[in-house]
Amino acid sequence: GIQVEQSPPDLILQEGANSTLRCNFSDSVNNLQWFHQNPWGQLINLFYIPSGTKQNGRLSATTVATERYSLLYISSSQTTDSGVYFCAVDTGTASKLTFGTGTRLQVTL
Amino acid sequence: DTEVTQTPKHLVMGMTNKKSLKCEQHMGHRAMYWYKQKAKKPPELMFVYSYEKLSINESVPSRFSPECPNSSLLNLHLHALQPEDSALYLCASSQDPGTSTYNEQFFGPGTRLTVL
């Protein structure tokens, strides 16, 4: 099956710093989503981005499908950004989302 | 409204108990999913229902039994579970199953299950 690797696995930032999270995948995908999982376990949809670039406030994402990677940018980080960030891909064969390994982000004061 | 609801939030059960997890969506979505997430791991797909029919079973043990009574509801019946089945169980839904068109998945808050 498809392999989805995220880097870095762990990240500690001071409030106000910027960061870039990376998602590499091993095969062509039809869909790609970024999620933030909060400490209570809720998966919050950040972006649906099979290709191209999108922005939403302090967050933006870029997917380069031909090179099989996606990037999530977080600017001016806040403590509420803490949690685990997952990318997940769907190869389109049966609407199966395969999740990446995750990046655990901690934002400190 | 992009809300998926799940009940209960927490569940503790013994290995001989029978219990059910419930999931509901009112977005008119035609695909619904169960995922299992162990601590510090990513979610893993268990089942997919497409137009109320089971379309994918990821080799899940028979002690987990899914049911889709209608297009808005999804249940997961639990029987004779093992302590290693303790995990966060997540339900999701999406608009258009099994196609390459827009098919964003939306997740519920999960049920945190502990098997004693």
PDB file of C-alpha atoms in Angstrom:
ATOM      1  CA  GLY A   1       0.000   0.000   0.000  1.00  0.00           C
ATOM      2  CA  ILE A   2       0.904   3.671  -0.138  1.00  0.00           C
ATOM      3  CA  GLN A   3       3.456   4.964   2.398  1.00  0.00           C
ATOM      4  CA  VAL A   4       3.009   8.422   3.953  1.00  0.00           C
ATOM      5  CA  GLU A   5       5.864   9.912   5.939  1.00  0.00           C
ATOM      6  CA  GLN A   6       5.813  13.201   7.823  1.00  0.00           C
ATOM      7  CA  SER A   7       8.660  15.306   9.123  1.00  0.00           C
ATOM      8  CA  PRO A   8       9.728  16.388  11.590  1.00  0.00           C
ATOM      9  CA  PRO A   9       8.159  13.894  14.031  1.00  0.00           C
ATOM     10  CA  ASP A  10       8.353  16.405  16.903  1.00  0.00           C
ATOM     11  CA  LEU A  11       8.636  20.179  16.938  1.00  0.00           C
ATOM     12  CA  ILE A  12       8.859  22.651  19.812  1.00  0.00           C
ATOM     13  CA  LEU A  13       8.355  26.337  19.012  1.00  0.00           C
ATOM     14  CA  GLN A  14       8.128  29.544  20.927  1.00  0.00           C
ATOM     15  CA  GLU A  15       4.940  31.524  20.455  1.00  0.00           C
ATOM     16  CA  GLY A  16       5.226  33.755  17.408  1.00  0.00           C
ATOM     17  CA  ALA A  17       7.602  31.501  15.478  1.00  0.00           C
ATOM     18  CA  ASN A  18       6.940  30.107  12.004  1.00  0.00           C
ATOM     19  CA  SER A  19       7.211  26.453  10.941  1.00  0.00           C
ATOM     20  CA  THR A  20       6.962  24.159   7.929  1.00  0.00           C
ATOM     21  CA  LEU A  21       5.664  20.599   8.172  1.00  0.00           C
ATOM     22  CA  ARG A  22       6.288  18.143   5.348  1.00  0.00           C
ATOM     23  CA  CYS A  23       4.322  15.155   4.060  1.00  0.00           C
ATOM     24  CA  ASN A  24       5.864  12.736   1.534  1.00  0.00           C
ATOM     25  CA  PHE A  25       3.844  10.008  -0.138  1.00  0.00           C
ATOM     26  CA  SER A  26       4.988   7.066  -2.205  1.00  0.00           C
ATOM     27  CA  ASP A  27       2.355   6.910  -4.962  1.00  0.00           C
ATOM     28  CA  SER A  28      -0.051   9.086  -6.935  1.00  0.00           C
ATOM     29  CA  VAL A  29      -2.989  10.387  -4.944  1.00  0.00           C
ATOM     30  CA  ASN A  30      -6.362  11.810  -5.857  1.00  0.00           C
ATOM     31  CA  ASN A  31      -6.954  13.630  -2.612  1.00  0.00           C
ATOM     32  CA  LEU A  32      -4.877  14.956   0.270  1.00  0.00           C
ATOM     33  CA  GLN A  33      -6.077  16.386   3.551  1.00  0.00           C
ATOM     34  CA  TRP A  34      -4.314  18.089   6.455  1.00  0.00           C
ATOM     35  CA  PHE A  35      -5.727  17.692   9.967  1.00  0.00           C
ATOM     36  CA  HIS A  36      -4.960  19.072  13.398  1.00  0.00           C
ATOM     37  CA  GLN A  37      -5.714  16.650  16.227  1.00  0.00           C
ATOM     38  CA  ASN A  38      -6.308  18.528  19.451  1.00  0.00           C
ATOM     39  CA  PRO A  39      -5.470  17.112  22.901  1.00  0.00           C
ATOM     40  CA  TRP A  40      -9.014  15.732  23.214  1.00  0.00           C
ATOM     41  CA  GLY A  41      -8.633  13.653  20.057  1.00  0.00           C
ATOM     42  CA  GLN A  42     -10.808  15.692  17.699  1.00  0.00           C
ATOM     43  CA  LEU A  43      -9.513  15.751  14.124  1.00  0.00           C
ATOM     44  CA  ILE A  44     -10.026  19.240  12.739  1.00  0.00           C
ATOM     45  CA  ASN A  45      -9.985  19.716   8.974  1.00  0.00           C
ATOM     46  CA  LEU A  46      -7.372  22.240   7.918  1.00  0.00           C
ATOM     47  CA  PHE A  47      -7.081  21.808   4.160  1.00  0.00           C
ATOM     48  CA  TYR A  48      -8.376  19.639   1.366  1.00  0.00           C
ATOM     49  CA  ILE A  49      -5.564  20.085  -1.136  1.00  0.00           C
ATOM     50  CA  PRO A  50      -4.866  17.418  -3.781  1.00  0.00           C
ATOM     51  CA  SER A  51      -2.781  20.001  -5.670  1.00  0.00           C
ATOM     52  CA  GLY A  52      -1.897  23.673  -5.623  1.00  0.00           C
ATOM     53  CA  THR A  53      -1.758  26.189  -2.800  1.00  0.00           C
ATOM     54  CA  LYS A  54      -4.375  27.316  -0.308  1.00  0.00           C
ATOM     55  CA  GLN A  55      -4.332  29.769   2.565  1.00  0.00           C
ATOM     56  CA  ASN A  56      -6.531  30.119   5.616  1.00  0.00           C
ATOM     57  CA  GLY A  57      -5.475  32.810   8.065  1.00  0.00           C
ATOM     58  CA  ARG A  58      -2.089  31.965   9.573  1.00  0.00           C
ATOM     59  CA  LEU A  59      -2.040  28.588   7.852  1.00  0.00           C
ATOM     60  CA  SER A  60      -1.246  27.755   4.273  1.00  0.00           C
ATOM     61  CA  ALA A  61      -0.578  24.536   2.389  1.00  0.00           C
ATOM     62  CA  THR A  62       1.014  23.541  -0.885  1.00  0.00           C
ATOM     63  CA  THR A  63       0.803  20.166  -2.615  1.00  0.00           C
ATOM     64  CA  VAL A  64       3.099  19.271  -5.510  1.00  0.00           C
ATOM     65  CA  ALA A  65       1.418  16.099  -6.705  1.00  0.00           C
ATOM     66  CA  THR A  66       3.958  15.360  -9.447  1.00  0.00           C
ATOM     67  CA  GLU A  67       6.746  15.283  -6.854  1.00  0.00           C
ATOM     68  CA  ARG A  68       4.622  13.513  -4.224  1.00  0.00           C
ATOM     69  CA  TYR A  69       4.834  15.912  -1.323  1.00  0.00           C
ATOM     70  CA  SER A  70       2.800  18.482   0.544  1.00  0.00           C
ATOM     71  CA  LEU A  71       3.829  21.267   2.914  1.00  0.00           C
ATOM     72  CA  LEU A  72       1.893  22.914   5.731  1.00  0.00           C
ATOM     73  CA  TYR A  73       3.059  26.370   6.838  1.00  0.00           C
ATOM     74  CA  ILE A  74       2.152  27.767  10.242  1.00  0.00           C
ATOM     75  CA  SER A  75       2.995  31.425  10.808  1.00  0.00           C
ATOM     76  CA  SER A  76       3.006  33.374  14.075  1.00  0.00           C
ATOM     77  CA  SER A  77       2.301  30.210  16.046  1.00  0.00           C
ATOM     78  CA  GLN A  78       0.077  30.310  19.135  1.00  0.00           C
ATOM     79  CA  THR A  79      -0.219  27.936  22.076  1.00  0.00           C
ATOM     80  CA  THR A  80      -3.571  26.784  20.695  1.00  0.00           C
ATOM     81  CA  ASP A  81      -1.718  25.423  17.655  1.00  0.00           C
ATOM     82  CA  SER A  82      -0.257  22.677  19.854  1.00  0.00           C
ATOM     83  CA  GLY A  83      -1.271  19.129  19.028  1.00  0.00           C
ATOM     84  CA  VAL A  84      -0.583  16.579  16.325  1.00  0.00           C
ATOM     85  CA  TYR A  85      -0.737  17.428  12.637  1.00  0.00           C
ATOM     86  CA  PHE A  86      -1.584  14.654  10.207  1.00  0.00           C
ATOM     87  CA  CYS A  87      -1.648  14.556   6.468  1.00  0.00           C
ATOM     88  CA  ALA A  88      -3.825  11.850   4.930  1.00  0.00           C
ATOM     89  CA  VAL A  89      -4.063  10.691   1.337  1.00  0.00           C
ATOM     90  CA  ASP A  90      -6.643   8.937  -0.739  1.00  0.00           C
ATOM     91  CA  THR A  91      -5.526   7.025  -3.818  1.00  0.00           C
ATOM     92  CA  GLY A  92      -9.069   7.137  -5.143  1.00  0.00           C
ATOM     93  CA  THR A  93      -9.542   3.384  -5.477  1.00  0.00           C
ATOM     94  CA  ALA A  94     -12.054   3.184  -2.644  1.00  0.00           C
ATOM     95  CA  SER A  95     -12.079   6.408  -0.624  1.00  0.00           C
ATOM     96  CA  LYS A  96      -9.563   5.021   1.831  1.00  0.00           C
ATOM     97  CA  LEU A  97      -7.667   7.663   3.765  1.00  0.00           C
ATOM     98  CA  THR A  98      -4.153   6.586   4.709  1.00  0.00           C
ATOM     99  CA  PHE A  99      -2.721   8.779   7.443  1.00  0.00           C
ATOM    100  CA  GLY A 100       0.849   9.912   7.732  1.00  0.00           C
ATOM    101  CA  THR A 101       3.033   9.348  10.738  1.00  0.00           C
ATOM    102  CA  GLY A 102       2.159  12.751  12.231  1.00  0.00           C
ATOM    103  CA  THR A 103       4.069  15.767  13.538  1.00  0.00           C
ATOM    104  CA  ARG A 104       3.641  16.533  17.225  1.00  0.00           C
ATOM    105  CA  LEU A 105       3.835  20.321  17.735  1.00  0.00           C
ATOM    106  CA  GLN A 106       4.267  22.045  21.067  1.00  0.00           C
ATOM    107  CA  VAL A 107       4.093  25.844  21.199  1.00  0.00           C
ATOM    108  CA  THR A 108       5.459  27.405  24.380  1.00  0.00           C
ATOM    109  CA  LEU A 109       5.090  30.918  25.802  1.00  0.00           C
TER     110      LEU A 109
ATOM    111  CA  ASP B   1     -23.026  22.240   8.938  1.00  0.00           C
ATOM    112  CA  THR B   2     -20.002  19.923   8.834  1.00  0.00           C
ATOM    113  CA  GLU B   3     -20.735  18.065  12.045  1.00  0.00           C
ATOM    114  CA  VAL B   4     -20.386  14.385  12.775  1.00  0.00           C
ATOM    115  CA  THR B   5     -21.539  13.320  16.235  1.00  0.00           C
ATOM    116  CA  GLN B   6     -20.513  10.236  18.201  1.00  0.00           C
ATOM    117  CA  THR B   7     -21.836   8.668  21.381  1.00  0.00           C
ATOM    118  CA  PRO B   8     -20.741   7.854  23.963  1.00  0.00           C
ATOM    119  CA  LYS B   9     -17.638  10.004  24.484  1.00  0.00           C
ATOM    120  CA  HIS B  10     -16.131   7.462  26.844  1.00  0.00           C
ATOM    121  CA  LEU B  11     -16.872   3.764  27.351  1.00  0.00           C
ATOM    122  CA  VAL B  12     -15.435   1.255  29.800  1.00  0.00           C
ATOM    123  CA  MET B  13     -16.396  -2.367  29.252  1.00  0.00           C
ATOM    124  CA  GLY B  14     -15.424  -5.812  30.404  1.00  0.00           C
ATOM    125  CA  MET B  15     -14.323  -8.546  28.047  1.00  0.00           C
ATOM    126  CA  THR B  16     -17.689 -10.310  28.311  1.00  0.00           C
ATOM    127  CA  ASN B  17     -19.836  -7.219  27.687  1.00  0.00           C
ATOM    128  CA  LYS B  18     -21.714  -6.239  24.551  1.00  0.00           C
ATOM    129  CA  LYS B  19     -21.831  -2.545  23.727  1.00  0.00           C
ATOM    130  CA  SER B  20     -22.396  -0.301  20.708  1.00  0.00           C
ATOM    131  CA  LEU B  21     -20.843   2.898  19.428  1.00  0.00           C
ATOM    132  CA  LYS B  22     -23.034   5.307  17.492  1.00  0.00           C
ATOM    133  CA  CYS B  23     -22.261   7.864  14.814  1.00  0.00           C
ATOM    134  CA  GLU B  24     -24.578  10.321  13.074  1.00  0.00           C
ATOM    135  CA  GLN B  25     -24.243  12.874  10.277  1.00  0.00           C
ATOM    136  CA  HIS B  26     -26.814  15.161   8.658  1.00  0.00           C
ATOM    137  CA  MET B  27     -24.748  16.451   5.756  1.00  0.00           C
ATOM    138  CA  GLY B  28     -26.328  14.159   3.186  1.00  0.00           C
ATOM    139  CA  HIS B  29     -23.065  12.266   2.841  1.00  0.00           C
ATOM    140  CA  ARG B  30     -23.220   8.831   1.235  1.00  0.00           C
ATOM    141  CA  ALA B  31     -20.024   7.337   2.653  1.00  0.00           C
ATOM    142  CA  MET B  32     -19.319   6.632   6.304  1.00  0.00           C
ATOM    143  CA  TYR B  33     -16.193   5.230   7.949  1.00  0.00           C
ATOM    144  CA  TRP B  34     -14.873   3.731  11.166  1.00  0.00           C
ATOM    145  CA  TYR B  35     -11.241   4.311  12.148  1.00  0.00           C
ATOM    146  CA  LYS B  36      -9.295   3.047  15.147  1.00  0.00           C
ATOM    147  CA  GLN B  37      -6.511   5.082  16.741  1.00  0.00           C
ATOM    148  CA  LYS B  38      -4.118   3.689  19.321  1.00  0.00           C
ATOM    149  CA  ALA B  39      -2.183   6.049  21.568  1.00  0.00           C
ATOM    150  CA  LYS B  40       0.538   8.031  19.762  1.00  0.00           C
ATOM    151  CA  LYS B  41      -0.327   6.388  16.415  1.00  0.00           C
ATOM    152  CA  PRO B  42      -2.223   7.641  13.354  1.00  0.00           C
ATOM    153  CA  PRO B  43      -5.817   6.568  12.753  1.00  0.00           C
ATOM    154  CA  GLU B  44      -6.264   3.325  10.820  1.00  0.00           C
ATOM    155  CA  LEU B  45      -9.249   2.498   8.654  1.00  0.00           C
ATOM    156  CA  MET B  46     -11.529  -0.327   9.815  1.00  0.00           C
ATOM    157  CA  PHE B  47     -14.674  -0.190   7.668  1.00  0.00           C
ATOM    158  CA  VAL B  48     -16.200   1.831   4.821  1.00  0.00           C
ATOM    159  CA  TYR B  49     -19.906   2.017   4.033  1.00  0.00           C
ATOM    160  CA  SER B  50     -20.862   3.356   0.634  1.00  0.00           C
ATOM    161  CA  TYR B  51     -24.557   4.048  -0.047  1.00  0.00           C
ATOM    162  CA  GLU B  52     -25.397   2.070   3.119  1.00  0.00           C
ATOM    163  CA  LYS B  53     -23.551  -1.036   1.954  1.00  0.00           C
ATOM    164  CA  LEU B  54     -20.317  -2.334   3.436  1.00  0.00           C
ATOM    165  CA  SER B  55     -17.675  -1.748   0.784  1.00  0.00           C
ATOM    166  CA  ILE B  56     -14.431  -2.208   2.730  1.00  0.00           C
ATOM    167  CA  ASN B  57     -13.533  -4.361   5.734  1.00  0.00           C
ATOM    168  CA  GLU B  58      -9.841  -4.017   6.518  1.00  0.00           C
ATOM    169  CA  SER B  59      -9.588  -7.559   7.920  1.00  0.00           C
ATOM    170  CA  VAL B  60     -11.123  -6.464  11.203  1.00  0.00           C
ATOM    171  CA  PRO B  61     -11.820  -9.253  13.769  1.00  0.00           C
ATOM    172  CA  SER B  62     -15.435 -10.384  13.948  1.00  0.00           C
ATOM    173  CA  ARG B  63     -15.785  -9.125  17.517  1.00  0.00           C
ATOM    174  CA  PHE B  64     -16.302  -5.742  15.794  1.00  0.00           C
ATOM    175  CA  SER B  65     -19.562  -5.683  13.826  1.00  0.00           C
ATOM    176  CA  PRO B  66     -20.545  -2.570  11.854  1.00  0.00           C
ATOM    177  CA  GLU B  67     -24.070  -1.652  10.893  1.00  0.00           C
ATOM    178  CA  CYS B  68     -25.511   1.148   8.755  1.00  0.00           C
ATOM    179  CA  PRO B  69     -29.272   1.379   9.479  1.00  0.00           C
ATOM    180  CA  ASN B  70     -29.736   4.375   7.145  1.00  0.00           C
ATOM    181  CA  SER B  71     -27.720   6.975   5.303  1.00  0.00           C
ATOM    182  CA  SER B  72     -27.277   9.154   8.419  1.00  0.00           C
ATOM    183  CA  LEU B  73     -26.391   6.538  11.024  1.00  0.00           C
ATOM    184  CA  LEU B  74     -23.477   4.203  11.573  1.00  0.00           C
ATOM    185  CA  ASN B  75     -23.081   1.799  14.477  1.00  0.00           C
ATOM    186  CA  LEU B  76     -20.210  -0.346  15.669  1.00  0.00           C
ATOM    187  CA  HIS B  77     -21.270  -3.314  17.778  1.00  0.00           C
ATOM    188  CA  LEU B  78     -18.667  -4.639  20.192  1.00  0.00           C
ATOM    189  CA  HIS B  79     -18.594  -8.121  21.713  1.00  0.00           C
ATOM    190  CA  ALA B  80     -15.956 -10.126  23.592  1.00  0.00           C
ATOM    191  CA  LEU B  81     -13.299  -7.448  23.154  1.00  0.00           C
ATOM    192  CA  GLN B  82      -9.744  -7.766  24.383  1.00  0.00           C
ATOM    193  CA  PRO B  83      -7.758  -5.215  26.420  1.00  0.00           C
ATOM    194  CA  GLU B  84      -5.644  -4.499  23.314  1.00  0.00           C
ATOM    195  CA  ASP B  85      -8.808  -3.174  21.631  1.00  0.00           C
ATOM    196  CA  SER B  86      -8.685  -0.161  23.939  1.00  0.00           C
ATOM    197  CA  ALA B  87      -8.350   2.857  21.648  1.00  0.00           C
ATOM    198  CA  LEU B  88     -10.037   5.982  20.292  1.00  0.00           C
ATOM    199  CA  TYR B  89     -12.696   5.021  17.743  1.00  0.00           C
ATOM    200  CA  LEU B  90     -13.367   7.688  15.149  1.00  0.00           C
ATOM    201  CA  CYS B  91     -16.268   7.949  12.747  1.00  0.00           C
ATOM    202  CA  ALA B  92     -16.095   9.970   9.532  1.00  0.00           C
ATOM    203  CA  SER B  93     -18.285  10.770   6.568  1.00  0.00           C
ATOM    204  CA  SER B  94     -17.779  12.088   3.062  1.00  0.00           C
ATOM    205  CA  GLN B  95     -19.956  13.199   0.205  1.00  0.00           C
ATOM    206  CA  ASP B  96     -19.024  11.068  -2.750  1.00  0.00           C
ATOM    207  CA  PRO B  97     -17.586   7.624  -2.134  1.00  0.00           C
ATOM    208  CA  GLY B  98     -15.289   5.762  -4.441  1.00  0.00           C
ATOM    209  CA  THR B  99     -14.660   8.496  -6.967  1.00  0.00           C
ATOM    210  CA  SER B 100     -11.815  10.824  -7.720  1.00  0.00           C
ATOM    211  CA  THR B 101     -13.972  13.913  -7.380  1.00  0.00           C
ATOM    212  CA  TYR B 102     -14.321  16.014  -4.233  1.00  0.00           C
ATOM    213  CA  ASN B 103     -14.475  13.589  -1.319  1.00  0.00           C
ATOM    214  CA  GLU B 104     -13.315  15.414   1.806  1.00  0.00           C
ATOM    215  CA  GLN B 105     -13.759  13.384   4.973  1.00  0.00           C
ATOM    216  CA  PHE B 106     -15.109  14.946   8.179  1.00  0.00           C
ATOM    217  CA  PHE B 107     -14.543  13.318  11.542  1.00  0.00           C
ATOM    218  CA  GLY B 108     -16.527  13.039  14.731  1.00  0.00           C
ATOM    219  CA  PRO B 109     -14.988  13.667  18.167  1.00  0.00           C
ATOM    220  CA  GLY B 110     -14.444   9.969  18.804  1.00  0.00           C
ATOM    221  CA  THR B 111     -15.295   7.437  21.505  1.00  0.00           C
ATOM    222  CA  ARG B 112     -12.500   6.598  23.909  1.00  0.00           C
ATOM    223  CA  LEU B 113     -12.888   2.892  24.692  1.00  0.00           C
ATOM    224  CA  THR B 114     -11.254   1.071  27.584  1.00  0.00           C
ATOM    225  CA  VAL B 115     -11.553  -2.722  27.795  1.00  0.00           C
ATOM    226  CA  LEU B 116     -10.847  -4.192  31.220  1.00  0.00           C
TER     227      LEU B 116
END
